[in-house]
Tab-separated table of N, CA, C and O and ligand atoms in Angstrom:
chain	number	residue	atom	x	y	z
A	1	MET	N	-25.842	215.487	-54.987
A	1	MET	CA	-25.103	215.998	-56.195
A	1	MET	C	-25.571	217.421	-56.536
A	1	MET	O	-26.735	217.647	-56.580
A	2	PRO	N	-24.622	218.326	-56.703
A	2	PRO	CA	-25.034	219.661	-57.150
A	2	PRO	C	-25.739	219.646	-58.496
A	2	PRO	O	-25.407	218.788	-59.327
A	3	ILE	N	-26.617	220.569	-58.697
A	3	ILE	CA	-27.391	220.629	-59.945
A	3	ILE	C	-26.547	221.315	-61.014
A	3	ILE	O	-25.546	221.988	-60.759
A	4	ASP	N	-26.997	221.173	-62.283
A	4	ASP	CA	-26.473	222.012	-63.388
A	4	ASP	C	-27.421	223.170	-63.547
A	4	ASP	O	-28.558	222.976	-64.024
A	5	PRO	N	-26.999	224.368	-63.168
A	5	PRO	CA	-27.943	225.503	-63.174
A	5	PRO	C	-28.304	225.931	-64.586
A	5	PRO	O	-29.197	226.772	-64.792
A	6	GLY	N	-27.630	225.418	-65.610
A	6	GLY	CA	-27.975	225.763	-67.008
A	6	GLY	C	-29.162	224.993	-67.570
A	6	GLY	O	-29.681	225.324	-68.612
A	7	LEU	N	-29.589	223.925	-66.862
A	7	LEU	CA	-30.713	223.142	-67.340
A	7	LEU	C	-32.012	223.919	-67.213
A	7	LEU	O	-32.166	224.755	-66.336
A	8	PRO	N	-33.023	223.615	-68.077
A	8	PRO	CA	-34.312	224.295	-67.938
A	8	PRO	C	-34.992	223.841	-66.636
A	8	PRO	O	-34.633	222.827	-66.063
A	9	TYR	N	-35.994	224.615	-66.206
A	9	TYR	CA	-36.660	224.327	-64.952
A	9	TYR	C	-37.323	222.905	-65.021
A	9	TYR	O	-37.999	222.561	-65.984
A	10	ASP	N	-37.068	222.130	-63.974
A	10	ASP	CA	-37.590	220.769	-63.879
A	10	ASP	C	-38.842	220.767	-63.000
A	10	ASP	O	-38.746	220.889	-61.792
A	11	ARG	N	-39.980	220.575	-63.611
A	11	ARG	CA	-41.267	220.650	-62.856
A	11	ARG	C	-41.465	219.479	-61.888
A	11	ARG	O	-42.337	219.486	-61.069
A	12	ALA	N	-40.555	218.492	-61.958
A	12	ALA	CA	-40.646	217.349	-61.082
A	12	ALA	C	-39.752	217.537	-59.835
A	12	ALA	O	-39.711	216.638	-58.977
A	13	ASN	N	-39.059	218.679	-59.715
A	13	ASN	CA	-38.186	218.815	-58.532
A	13	ASN	C	-39.008	218.846	-57.255
A	13	ASN	O	-40.195	219.231	-57.270
A	14	ILE	N	-38.384	218.490	-56.152
A	14	ILE	CA	-39.091	218.315	-54.893
A	14	ILE	C	-39.806	219.579	-54.402
A	14	ILE	O	-40.917	219.487	-53.898
A	15	PHE	N	-39.203	220.752	-54.677
A	15	PHE	CA	-39.890	221.962	-54.181
A	15	PHE	C	-41.087	222.328	-55.078
A	15	PHE	O	-42.065	222.915	-54.580
A	16	ALA	N	-40.997	222.014	-56.359
A	16	ALA	CA	-42.169	222.206	-57.253
A	16	ALA	C	-43.307	221.302	-56.762
A	16	ALA	O	-44.472	221.727	-56.734
A	17	ARG	N	-42.959	220.116	-56.313
A	17	ARG	CA	-43.976	219.158	-55.858
A	17	ARG	C	-44.563	219.634	-54.497
A	17	ARG	O	-45.772	219.520	-54.249
A	18	ILE	N	-43.770	220.273	-53.672
A	18	ILE	CA	-44.262	220.858	-52.407
A	18	ILE	C	-45.210	222.009	-52.729
A	18	ILE	O	-46.285	222.130	-52.182
A	19	LEU	N	-44.791	222.853	-53.707
A	19	LEU	CA	-45.674	224.005	-54.087
A	19	LEU	C	-47.012	223.512	-54.601
A	19	LEU	O	-48.041	224.164	-54.390
A	20	ARG	N	-47.042	222.423	-55.315
A	20	ARG	CA	-48.308	221.880	-55.896
A	20	ARG	C	-49.067	221.109	-54.844
A	20	ARG	O	-50.194	220.655	-55.121
A	21	GLY	N	-48.530	220.928	-53.643
A	21	GLY	CA	-49.258	220.203	-52.564
A	21	GLY	C	-49.094	218.694	-52.741
A	21	GLY	O	-49.859	217.992	-52.053
A	22	GLU	N	-48.217	218.215	-53.576
A	22	GLU	CA	-48.111	216.773	-53.790
A	22	GLU	C	-47.221	216.114	-52.740
A	22	GLU	O	-47.280	214.904	-52.521
A	23	VAL	N	-46.377	216.937	-52.099
A	23	VAL	CA	-45.474	216.468	-51.063
A	23	VAL	C	-45.691	217.378	-49.859
A	23	VAL	O	-45.754	218.612	-50.015
A	24	PRO	N	-45.855	216.802	-48.652
A	24	PRO	CA	-46.114	217.687	-47.483
A	24	PRO	C	-44.875	218.467	-47.057
A	24	PRO	O	-43.737	218.080	-47.373
A	25	CYS	N	-45.096	219.540	-46.326
A	25	CYS	CA	-44.019	220.299	-45.732
A	25	CYS	C	-44.525	220.838	-44.417
A	25	CYS	O	-45.716	220.909	-44.188
A	26	LYS	N	-43.565	221.214	-43.509
A	26	LYS	CA	-43.924	221.864	-42.271
A	26	LYS	C	-43.944	223.366	-42.547
A	26	LYS	O	-42.913	224.044	-42.403
A	27	ARG	N	-45.097	223.897	-42.930
A	27	ARG	CA	-45.214	225.259	-43.422
A	27	ARG	C	-45.064	226.263	-42.310
A	27	ARG	O	-45.626	226.110	-41.239
A	28	VAL	N	-44.289	227.356	-42.563
A	28	VAL	CA	-44.103	228.394	-41.608
A	28	VAL	C	-44.848	229.656	-42.041
A	28	VAL	O	-45.424	230.414	-41.267
A	29	TYR	N	-44.923	229.872	-43.377
A	29	TYR	CA	-45.514	231.108	-43.931
A	29	TYR	C	-45.771	230.877	-45.403
A	29	TYR	O	-45.012	230.170	-46.098
A	30	GLU	N	-46.844	231.568	-45.859
A	30	GLU	CA	-47.114	231.518	-47.333
A	30	GLU	C	-47.792	232.802	-47.740
A	30	GLU	O	-48.637	233.307	-47.001
A	31	ASP	N	-47.436	233.344	-48.875
A	31	ASP	CA	-48.180	234.429	-49.438
A	31	ASP	C	-48.180	234.296	-50.978
A	31	ASP	O	-47.816	233.248	-51.499
A	32	GLU	N	-48.538	235.384	-51.653
A	32	GLU	CA	-48.659	235.326	-53.126
A	32	GLU	C	-47.300	234.965	-53.809
A	32	GLU	O	-47.275	234.366	-54.882
A	33	TYR	N	-46.192	235.343	-53.149
A	33	TYR	CA	-44.914	235.247	-53.805
A	33	TYR	C	-44.003	234.117	-53.275
A	33	TYR	O	-43.048	233.711	-53.954
A	34	ALA	N	-44.305	233.642	-52.072
A	34	ALA	CA	-43.313	232.760	-51.425
A	34	ALA	C	-43.991	231.760	-50.509
A	34	ALA	O	-45.108	231.965	-49.997
A	35	LEU	N	-43.301	230.639	-50.344
A	35	LEU	CA	-43.665	229.626	-49.312
A	35	LEU	C	-42.422	229.397	-48.451
A	35	LEU	O	-41.298	229.243	-48.988
A	36	ALA	N	-42.664	229.329	-47.130
A	36	ALA	CA	-41.518	229.064	-46.215
A	36	ALA	C	-41.894	227.799	-45.384
A	36	ALA	O	-43.026	227.629	-44.947
A	37	PHE	N	-40.872	226.918	-45.235
A	37	PHE	CA	-41.147	225.668	-44.503
A	37	PHE	C	-39.814	225.200	-43.872
A	37	PHE	O	-38.745	225.609	-44.297
A	38	HIS	N	-39.968	224.363	-42.868
A	38	HIS	CA	-38.802	223.825	-42.167
A	38	HIS	C	-37.978	222.890	-43.071
A	38	HIS	O	-38.583	222.026	-43.705
A	39	ASP	N	-36.683	223.028	-43.036
A	39	ASP	CA	-35.782	222.122	-43.750
A	39	ASP	C	-35.936	220.716	-43.131
A	39	ASP	O	-36.015	220.553	-41.927
A	40	ILE	N	-35.926	219.733	-43.997
A	40	ILE	CA	-36.129	218.353	-43.542
A	40	ILE	C	-34.940	217.815	-42.757
A	40	ILE	O	-35.069	216.839	-42.007
A	41	ALA	N	-33.811	218.395	-42.941
A	41	ALA	CA	-32.573	217.984	-42.285
A	41	ALA	C	-31.904	219.221	-41.666
A	41	ALA	O	-30.878	219.678	-42.162
A	42	PRO	N	-32.477	219.743	-40.587
A	42	PRO	CA	-32.013	221.048	-40.072
A	42	PRO	C	-30.569	221.030	-39.620
A	42	PRO	O	-30.094	220.050	-39.006
A	43	GLN	N	-29.839	222.137	-39.942
A	43	GLN	CA	-28.433	222.248	-39.568
A	43	GLN	C	-28.209	223.313	-38.515
A	43	GLN	O	-27.066	223.713	-38.225
A	44	ALA	N	-29.311	223.822	-37.960
A	44	ALA	CA	-29.283	224.749	-36.845
A	44	ALA	C	-30.627	224.624	-36.135
A	44	ALA	O	-31.552	224.039	-36.687
A	45	PRO	N	-30.729	225.162	-34.881
A	45	PRO	CA	-32.026	225.070	-34.175
A	45	PRO	C	-33.171	225.612	-34.995
A	45	PRO	O	-34.302	225.106	-34.940
A	46	VAL	N	-32.934	226.695	-35.741
A	46	VAL	CA	-33.869	227.165	-36.751
A	46	VAL	C	-33.243	227.008	-38.109
A	46	VAL	O	-32.138	227.506	-38.393
A	47	HIS	N	-33.929	226.255	-38.966
A	47	HIS	CA	-33.430	226.128	-40.384
A	47	HIS	C	-34.687	226.009	-41.224
A	47	HIS	O	-35.346	224.990	-41.337
A	48	VAL	N	-35.010	227.179	-41.818
A	48	VAL	CA	-36.220	227.326	-42.650
A	48	VAL	C	-35.797	227.666	-44.067
A	48	VAL	O	-34.813	228.420	-44.257
A	49	LEU	N	-36.535	227.140	-45.040
A	49	LEU	CA	-36.303	227.441	-46.435
A	49	LEU	C	-37.411	228.334	-46.915
A	49	LEU	O	-38.606	228.128	-46.568
A	50	VAL	N	-37.052	229.338	-47.673
A	50	VAL	CA	-38.071	230.217	-48.336
A	50	VAL	C	-37.889	230.049	-49.850
A	50	VAL	O	-36.754	230.193	-50.368
A	51	ILE	N	-38.987	229.717	-50.471
A	51	ILE	CA	-38.928	229.487	-51.959
A	51	ILE	C	-39.896	230.403	-52.659
A	51	ILE	O	-41.011	230.696	-52.143
A	52	PRO	N	-39.525	230.930	-53.835
A	52	PRO	CA	-40.493	231.726	-54.570
A	52	PRO	C	-41.523	230.835	-55.206
A	52	PRO	O	-41.264	229.660	-55.478
A	53	LYS	N	-42.702	231.391	-55.462
A	53	LYS	CA	-43.757	230.582	-56.087
A	53	LYS	C	-43.488	230.401	-57.571
A	53	LYS	O	-44.002	229.435	-58.179
A	54	GLY	N	-42.711	231.270	-58.172
A	54	GLY	CA	-42.413	231.161	-59.575
A	54	GLY	C	-41.421	230.046	-59.860
A	54	GLY	O	-40.732	229.588	-58.960
A	55	ALA	N	-41.360	229.609	-61.092
A	55	ALA	CA	-40.489	228.489	-61.523
A	55	ALA	C	-39.132	228.999	-61.875
A	55	ALA	O	-38.760	229.133	-63.059
A	56	TRP	N	-38.290	229.261	-60.826
A	56	TRP	CA	-36.908	229.748	-61.032
A	56	TRP	C	-35.947	228.734	-60.580
A	56	TRP	O	-35.986	228.261	-59.437
A	57	VAL	N	-35.016	228.365	-61.432
A	57	VAL	CA	-34.034	227.303	-61.137
A	57	VAL	C	-33.104	227.692	-59.974
A	57	VAL	O	-32.787	226.884	-59.159
A	58	SER	N	-32.653	228.971	-59.995
A	58	SER	CA	-31.509	229.337	-59.161
A	58	SER	C	-31.562	230.792	-58.882
A	58	SER	O	-32.354	231.551	-59.461
A	59	TRP	N	-30.657	231.250	-58.010
A	59	TRP	CA	-30.529	232.687	-57.779
A	59	TRP	C	-30.169	233.413	-59.073
A	59	TRP	O	-30.671	234.523	-59.383
A	60	ASP	N	-29.272	232.785	-59.847
A	60	ASP	CA	-28.884	233.420	-61.132
A	60	ASP	C	-30.115	233.611	-62.037
A	60	ASP	O	-30.292	234.731	-62.554
A	61	ASP	N	-30.884	232.587	-62.192
A	61	ASP	CA	-32.097	232.626	-63.028
A	61	ASP	C	-33.064	233.728	-62.525
A	61	ASP	O	-33.524	234.565	-63.285
A	62	PHE	N	-33.324	233.676	-61.237
A	62	PHE	CA	-34.290	234.588	-60.595
A	62	PHE	C	-33.812	236.030	-60.716
A	62	PHE	O	-34.589	236.927	-61.114
A	63	SER	N	-32.576	236.311	-60.347
A	63	SER	CA	-32.087	237.670	-60.324
A	63	SER	C	-31.972	238.265	-61.717
A	63	SER	O	-32.119	239.493	-61.932
A	64	ALA	N	-31.759	237.388	-62.736
A	64	ALA	CA	-31.667	237.882	-64.135
A	64	ALA	C	-33.048	238.029	-64.777
A	64	ALA	O	-33.231	238.953	-65.605
A	65	ARG	N	-33.990	237.193	-64.435
A	65	ARG	CA	-35.217	237.141	-65.267
A	65	ARG	C	-36.546	237.379	-64.552
A	65	ARG	O	-37.552	237.628	-65.208
A	66	ALA	N	-36.559	237.297	-63.248
A	66	ALA	CA	-37.883	237.449	-62.545
A	66	ALA	C	-38.366	238.876	-62.654
A	66	ALA	O	-37.577	239.839	-62.619
A	67	PRO	N	-39.682	239.054	-62.823
A	67	PRO	CA	-40.227	240.402	-62.779
A	67	PRO	C	-39.963	241.119	-61.450
A	67	PRO	O	-39.862	240.466	-60.424
A	68	ASP	N	-39.837	242.455	-61.523
A	68	ASP	CA	-39.538	243.202	-60.292
A	68	ASP	C	-40.481	242.836	-59.146
A	68	ASP	O	-40.054	242.737	-58.012
A	69	ALA	N	-41.759	242.755	-59.439
A	69	ALA	CA	-42.750	242.491	-58.369
A	69	ALA	C	-42.443	241.199	-57.646
A	69	ALA	O	-42.617	241.082	-56.445
A	70	GLU	N	-41.996	240.167	-58.393
A	70	GLU	CA	-41.648	238.857	-57.766
A	70	GLU	C	-40.414	239.008	-56.883
A	70	GLU	O	-40.282	238.385	-55.834
A	71	ILE	N	-39.440	239.791	-57.361
A	71	ILE	CA	-38.221	239.960	-56.592
A	71	ILE	C	-38.501	240.724	-55.294
A	71	ILE	O	-38.082	240.336	-54.187
A	72	VAL	N	-39.340	241.751	-55.408
A	72	VAL	CA	-39.699	242.518	-54.216
A	72	VAL	C	-40.528	241.648	-53.250
A	72	VAL	O	-40.290	241.593	-52.066
A	73	GLY	N	-41.525	240.933	-53.826
A	73	GLY	CA	-42.419	240.131	-53.014
A	73	GLY	C	-41.626	239.049	-52.255
A	73	GLY	O	-41.886	238.783	-51.095
A	74	PHE	N	-40.705	238.405	-52.970
A	74	PHE	CA	-39.922	237.302	-52.377
A	74	PHE	C	-38.998	237.869	-51.280
A	74	PHE	O	-38.904	237.324	-50.187
A	75	THR	N	-38.356	238.997	-51.600
A	75	THR	CA	-37.466	239.611	-50.581
A	75	THR	C	-38.217	240.003	-49.321
A	75	THR	O	-37.735	239.741	-48.192
A	76	ARG	N	-39.382	240.593	-49.502
A	76	ARG	CA	-40.176	240.984	-48.312
A	76	ARG	C	-40.633	239.756	-47.566
A	76	ARG	O	-40.723	239.788	-46.301
A	77	ALA	N	-40.975	238.675	-48.264
A	77	ALA	CA	-41.442	237.470	-47.584
A	77	ALA	C	-40.323	236.896	-46.708
A	77	ALA	O	-40.619	236.478	-45.563
A	78	ILE	N	-39.123	236.926	-47.192
A	78	ILE	CA	-37.980	236.436	-46.359
A	78	ILE	C	-37.859	237.272	-45.077
A	78	ILE	O	-37.763	236.706	-43.971
A	79	GLY	N	-37.936	238.562	-45.212
A	79	GLY	CA	-37.913	239.436	-44.043
A	79	GLY	C	-39.039	239.153	-43.084
A	79	GLY	O	-38.887	239.096	-41.865
A	80	HIS	N	-40.203	238.941	-43.641
A	80	HIS	CA	-41.378	238.649	-42.835
A	80	HIS	C	-41.156	237.401	-42.036
A	80	HIS	O	-41.454	237.312	-40.852
A	81	VAL	N	-40.627	236.356	-42.689
A	81	VAL	CA	-40.425	235.085	-41.992
A	81	VAL	C	-39.424	235.216	-40.860
A	81	VAL	O	-39.620	234.709	-39.786
A	82	THR	N	-38.349	235.992	-41.079
A	82	THR	CA	-37.320	236.117	-39.996
A	82	THR	C	-37.960	236.829	-38.784
A	82	THR	O	-37.624	236.481	-37.635
A	83	ARG	N	-38.835	237.791	-39.072
A	83	ARG	CA	-39.518	238.483	-37.929
A	83	ARG	C	-40.538	237.599	-37.262
A	83	ARG	O	-40.718	237.598	-36.048
A	84	LEU	N	-41.255	236.795	-38.087
A	84	LEU	CA	-42.211	235.819	-37.544
A	84	LEU	C	-41.518	234.845	-36.592
A	84	LEU	O	-42.071	234.468	-35.558
A	85	LEU	N	-40.315	234.486	-36.914
A	85	LEU	CA	-39.526	233.549	-36.110
A	85	LEU	C	-38.739	234.307	-34.961
A	85	LEU	O	-38.007	233.660	-34.258
A	86	LYS	N	-38.968	235.584	-34.890
A	86	LYS	CA	-38.337	236.430	-33.843
A	86	LYS	C	-36.815	236.308	-33.829
A	86	LYS	O	-36.157	236.188	-32.803
A	87	LEU	N	-36.258	236.383	-35.027
A	87	LEU	CA	-34.812	236.204	-35.186
A	87	LEU	C	-34.086	237.529	-35.296
A	87	LEU	O	-32.846	237.570	-35.284
A	88	GLU	N	-34.832	238.637	-35.431
A	88	GLU	CA	-34.154	239.890	-35.783
A	88	GLU	C	-33.254	240.390	-34.606
A	88	GLU	O	-32.214	240.987	-34.862
A	89	ALA	N	-33.674	240.158	-33.371
A	89	ALA	CA	-32.833	240.641	-32.248
A	89	ALA	C	-31.581	239.765	-32.063
A	89	ALA	O	-30.454	240.279	-32.066
A	90	PRO	N	-31.747	238.419	-31.920
A	90	PRO	CA	-30.541	237.619	-31.804
A	90	PRO	C	-29.674	237.580	-33.048
A	90	PRO	O	-28.472	237.349	-32.996
A	91	GLY	N	-30.358	237.712	-34.179
A	91	GLY	CA	-29.638	237.640	-35.483
A	91	GLY	C	-29.827	236.310	-36.138
A	91	GLY	O	-30.289	235.309	-35.548
A	92	TYR	N	-29.426	236.243	-37.395
A	92	TYR	CA	-29.626	235.030	-38.168
A	92	TYR	C	-28.700	235.105	-39.401
A	92	TYR	O	-28.034	236.082	-39.649
A	93	ARG	N	-28.716	234.030	-40.199
A	93	ARG	CA	-27.934	234.009	-41.442
A	93	ARG	C	-28.879	233.566	-42.604
A	93	ARG	O	-29.644	232.615	-42.410
A	94	LEU	N	-28.754	234.302	-43.695
A	94	LEU	CA	-29.382	233.866	-44.948
A	94	LEU	C	-28.342	233.277	-45.842
A	94	LEU	O	-27.217	233.780	-45.894
A	95	MET	N	-28.715	232.212	-46.561
A	95	MET	CA	-27.744	231.579	-47.463
A	95	MET	C	-28.456	231.080	-48.694
A	95	MET	O	-29.570	230.525	-48.664
A	96	VAL	N	-27.825	231.308	-49.849
A	96	VAL	CA	-28.344	230.784	-51.124
A	96	VAL	C	-27.196	229.999	-51.767
A	96	VAL	O	-26.128	230.579	-52.011
A	97	ASN	N	-27.381	228.744	-52.043
A	97	ASN	CA	-26.420	227.940	-52.750
A	97	ASN	C	-26.780	228.014	-54.229
A	97	ASN	O	-27.908	227.891	-54.570
A	98	MET	N	-25.738	228.256	-55.059
A	98	MET	CA	-26.015	228.446	-56.520
A	98	MET	C	-25.055	227.580	-57.290
A	98	MET	O	-23.813	227.706	-57.173
A	99	GLY	N	-25.617	226.628	-58.073
A	99	GLY	CA	-24.844	225.856	-59.016
A	99	GLY	C	-23.806	224.885	-58.327
A	99	GLY	O	-23.952	224.493	-57.156
A	100	GLY	N	-22.854	224.487	-59.115
A	100	GLY	CA	-21.869	223.480	-58.690
A	100	GLY	C	-21.002	223.852	-57.521
A	100	GLY	O	-21.004	223.158	-56.493
A	101	HIS	N	-20.276	224.926	-57.651
A	101	HIS	CA	-19.414	225.347	-56.522
A	101	HIS	C	-20.259	225.766	-55.298
A	101	HIS	O	-19.776	225.633	-54.168
A	102	GLY	N	-21.429	226.215	-55.490
A	102	GLY	CA	-22.343	226.564	-54.369
A	102	GLY	C	-22.957	225.345	-53.758
A	102	GLY	O	-23.647	225.437	-52.732
A	103	HIS	N	-22.815	224.201	-54.432
A	103	HIS	CA	-23.408	222.912	-53.969
A	103	HIS	C	-24.913	222.999	-53.851
A	103	HIS	O	-25.532	222.502	-52.882
A	104	GLN	N	-25.564	223.614	-54.829
A	104	GLN	CA	-27.034	223.659	-54.891
A	104	GLN	C	-27.522	222.263	-55.272
A	104	GLN	O	-27.093	221.704	-56.275
A	105	GLU	N	-28.427	221.743	-54.432
A	105	GLU	CA	-28.943	220.373	-54.685
A	105	GLU	C	-30.337	220.322	-55.282
A	105	GLU	O	-30.702	219.312	-55.887
A	106	VAL	N	-31.136	221.344	-54.977
A	106	VAL	CA	-32.532	221.302	-55.457
A	106	VAL	C	-32.641	222.453	-56.491
A	106	VAL	O	-32.344	223.599	-56.222
A	107	PRO	N	-33.117	222.096	-57.748
A	107	PRO	CA	-33.122	223.095	-58.821
A	107	PRO	C	-34.344	224.006	-58.798
A	107	PRO	O	-35.036	224.170	-59.845
A	108	HIS	N	-34.691	224.499	-57.622
A	108	HIS	CA	-35.726	225.560	-57.509
A	108	HIS	C	-35.136	226.493	-56.449
A	108	HIS	O	-34.816	226.064	-55.360
A	109	LEU	N	-35.002	227.790	-56.837
A	109	LEU	CA	-34.370	228.762	-55.935
A	109	LEU	C	-34.925	228.609	-54.465
A	109	LEU	O	-36.108	228.580	-54.271
A	110	HIS	N	-34.020	228.588	-53.516
A	110	HIS	CA	-34.408	228.583	-52.121
A	110	HIS	C	-33.381	229.363	-51.322
A	110	HIS	O	-32.175	229.252	-51.546
A	111	VAL	N	-33.923	230.117	-50.371
A	111	VAL	CA	-33.069	230.856	-49.400
A	111	VAL	C	-33.167	230.109	-48.068
A	111	VAL	O	-34.243	229.833	-47.563
A	112	HIS	N	-31.960	229.727	-47.537
A	112	HIS	CA	-31.924	229.117	-46.203
A	112	HIS	C	-31.910	230.217	-45.162
A	112	HIS	O	-31.165	231.213	-45.258
A	113	ILE	N	-32.708	230.053	-44.114
A	113	ILE	CA	-32.633	230.936	-42.936
A	113	ILE	C	-32.136	230.024	-41.790
A	113	ILE	O	-32.754	229.033	-41.467
A	114	PHE	N	-30.977	230.457	-41.233
A	114	PHE	CA	-30.426	229.724	-40.075
A	114	PHE	C	-30.453	230.630	-38.861
A	114	PHE	O	-30.195	231.827	-38.971
A	115	GLY	N	-30.762	230.074	-37.721
A	115	GLY	CA	-30.752	230.876	-36.521
A	115	GLY	C	-30.891	229.991	-35.256
A	115	GLY	O	-30.846	228.768	-35.361
A	116	GLY	N	-31.047	230.651	-34.134
A	116	GLY	CA	-31.325	229.939	-32.906
A	116	GLY	C	-30.044	229.576	-32.101
A	116	GLY	O	-30.131	229.036	-31.005
A	117	ARG	N	-28.904	229.914	-32.659
A	117	ARG	CA	-27.641	229.803	-31.888
A	117	ARG	C	-26.584	230.665	-32.581
A	117	ARG	O	-26.803	231.126	-33.670
A	118	GLN	N	-25.489	230.859	-31.896
A	118	GLN	CA	-24.364	231.566	-32.498
A	118	GLN	C	-23.845	230.721	-33.685
A	118	GLN	O	-23.505	229.531	-33.508
A	119	LEU	N	-23.829	231.282	-34.839
A	119	LEU	CA	-23.532	230.525	-36.065
A	119	LEU	C	-22.071	230.477	-36.453
A	119	LEU	O	-21.694	229.739	-37.355
A	120	GLY	N	-21.252	231.281	-35.805
A	120	GLY	CA	-19.822	231.170	-36.019
A	120	GLY	C	-19.362	231.697	-37.347
A	120	GLY	O	-20.060	232.523	-37.984
A	121	ALA	N	-18.200	231.189	-37.783
A	121	ALA	CA	-17.566	231.729	-38.994
A	121	ALA	C	-18.443	231.499	-40.232
A	121	ALA	O	-19.264	230.558	-40.240
A	122	MET	N	-18.219	232.300	-41.232
A	122	MET	CA	-19.135	232.314	-42.386
A	122	MET	C	-19.053	231.018	-43.237
A	122	MET	O	-20.062	230.509	-43.610
A	123	ILE	N	-17.870	230.577	-43.486
A	123	ILE	CA	-17.696	229.388	-44.299
A	123	ILE	C	-16.702	228.447	-43.643
A	123	ILE	O	-15.606	228.876	-43.226
A	124	ALA	N	-17.072	227.173	-43.564
A	124	ALA	CA	-16.168	226.170	-42.938
A	124	ALA	C	-14.914	226.090	-43.785
A	124	ALA	O	-14.940	226.114	-45.019
A	125	SER	N	-13.762	225.907	-43.095
A	125	SER	CA	-12.505	225.812	-43.871
A	125	SER	C	-12.346	224.413	-44.419
A	125	SER	O	-12.982	223.465	-43.911
B	201	AMP	P1	-29.247	223.178	-51.239
B	201	AMP	O1	-27.987	222.388	-51.028
B	201	AMP	O2	-29.074	224.634	-51.007
B	201	AMP	O3	-29.896	222.894	-52.582
B	201	AMP	O4	-30.254	222.676	-50.115
B	201	AMP	C1	-31.341	221.879	-50.296
B	201	AMP	C2	-32.009	221.721	-48.962
B	201	AMP	O5	-33.298	221.185	-49.154
B	201	AMP	C3	-31.290	220.820	-47.981
B	201	AMP	O6	-30.980	221.517	-46.812
B	201	AMP	C4	-32.302	219.675	-47.763
B	201	AMP	O7	-32.290	219.182	-46.398
B	201	AMP	C5	-33.607	220.381	-48.046
B	201	AMP	N1	-34.718	219.512	-48.462
B	201	AMP	C6	-34.672	218.555	-49.419
B	201	AMP	N2	-35.885	217.971	-49.556
B	201	AMP	C7	-36.691	218.564	-48.619
B	201	AMP	C8	-38.048	218.432	-48.271
B	201	AMP	N3	-38.847	217.500	-48.828
B	201	AMP	N4	-38.548	219.179	-47.298
B	201	AMP	C9	-37.779	220.127	-46.675
B	201	AMP	N5	-36.462	220.340	-46.992
B	201	AMP	C10	-35.910	219.553	-47.925
């Protein structure tokens, strides 16, 4: 079920629990601003999620309210992960689902990194 992005941050969401170390993840990268780990149900040969360390519900929440340093740190971390995974030459796709129409399911901002094959058209018809 898509989330309601208007709700306050839910500290019990699965990515908050991963950040607190209560739930394991297959970690790819971590720094002061971000944690990256493999998606539990990959939809491409490479499917990694990058999440900010701060408690941001969605892209809308983060882009409107996060301090500049967190936005810069998170953005750089995503770039770092794509290079760590050697995706820059073949290419890759970043995706953020936001709210109901975006079909966001976890109420903690996450950027999907897809790669490892030709990804085709942008949105399925
Ligand atoms: P979204 O629809 O953008 O909210 O995507 C949520 C993503 O989180 C899905 O691709 C799920 O497979 C993934 N996911 C949910 N729980 C976990 C988990 N415990 N570890 C890794 N990925 C997860």
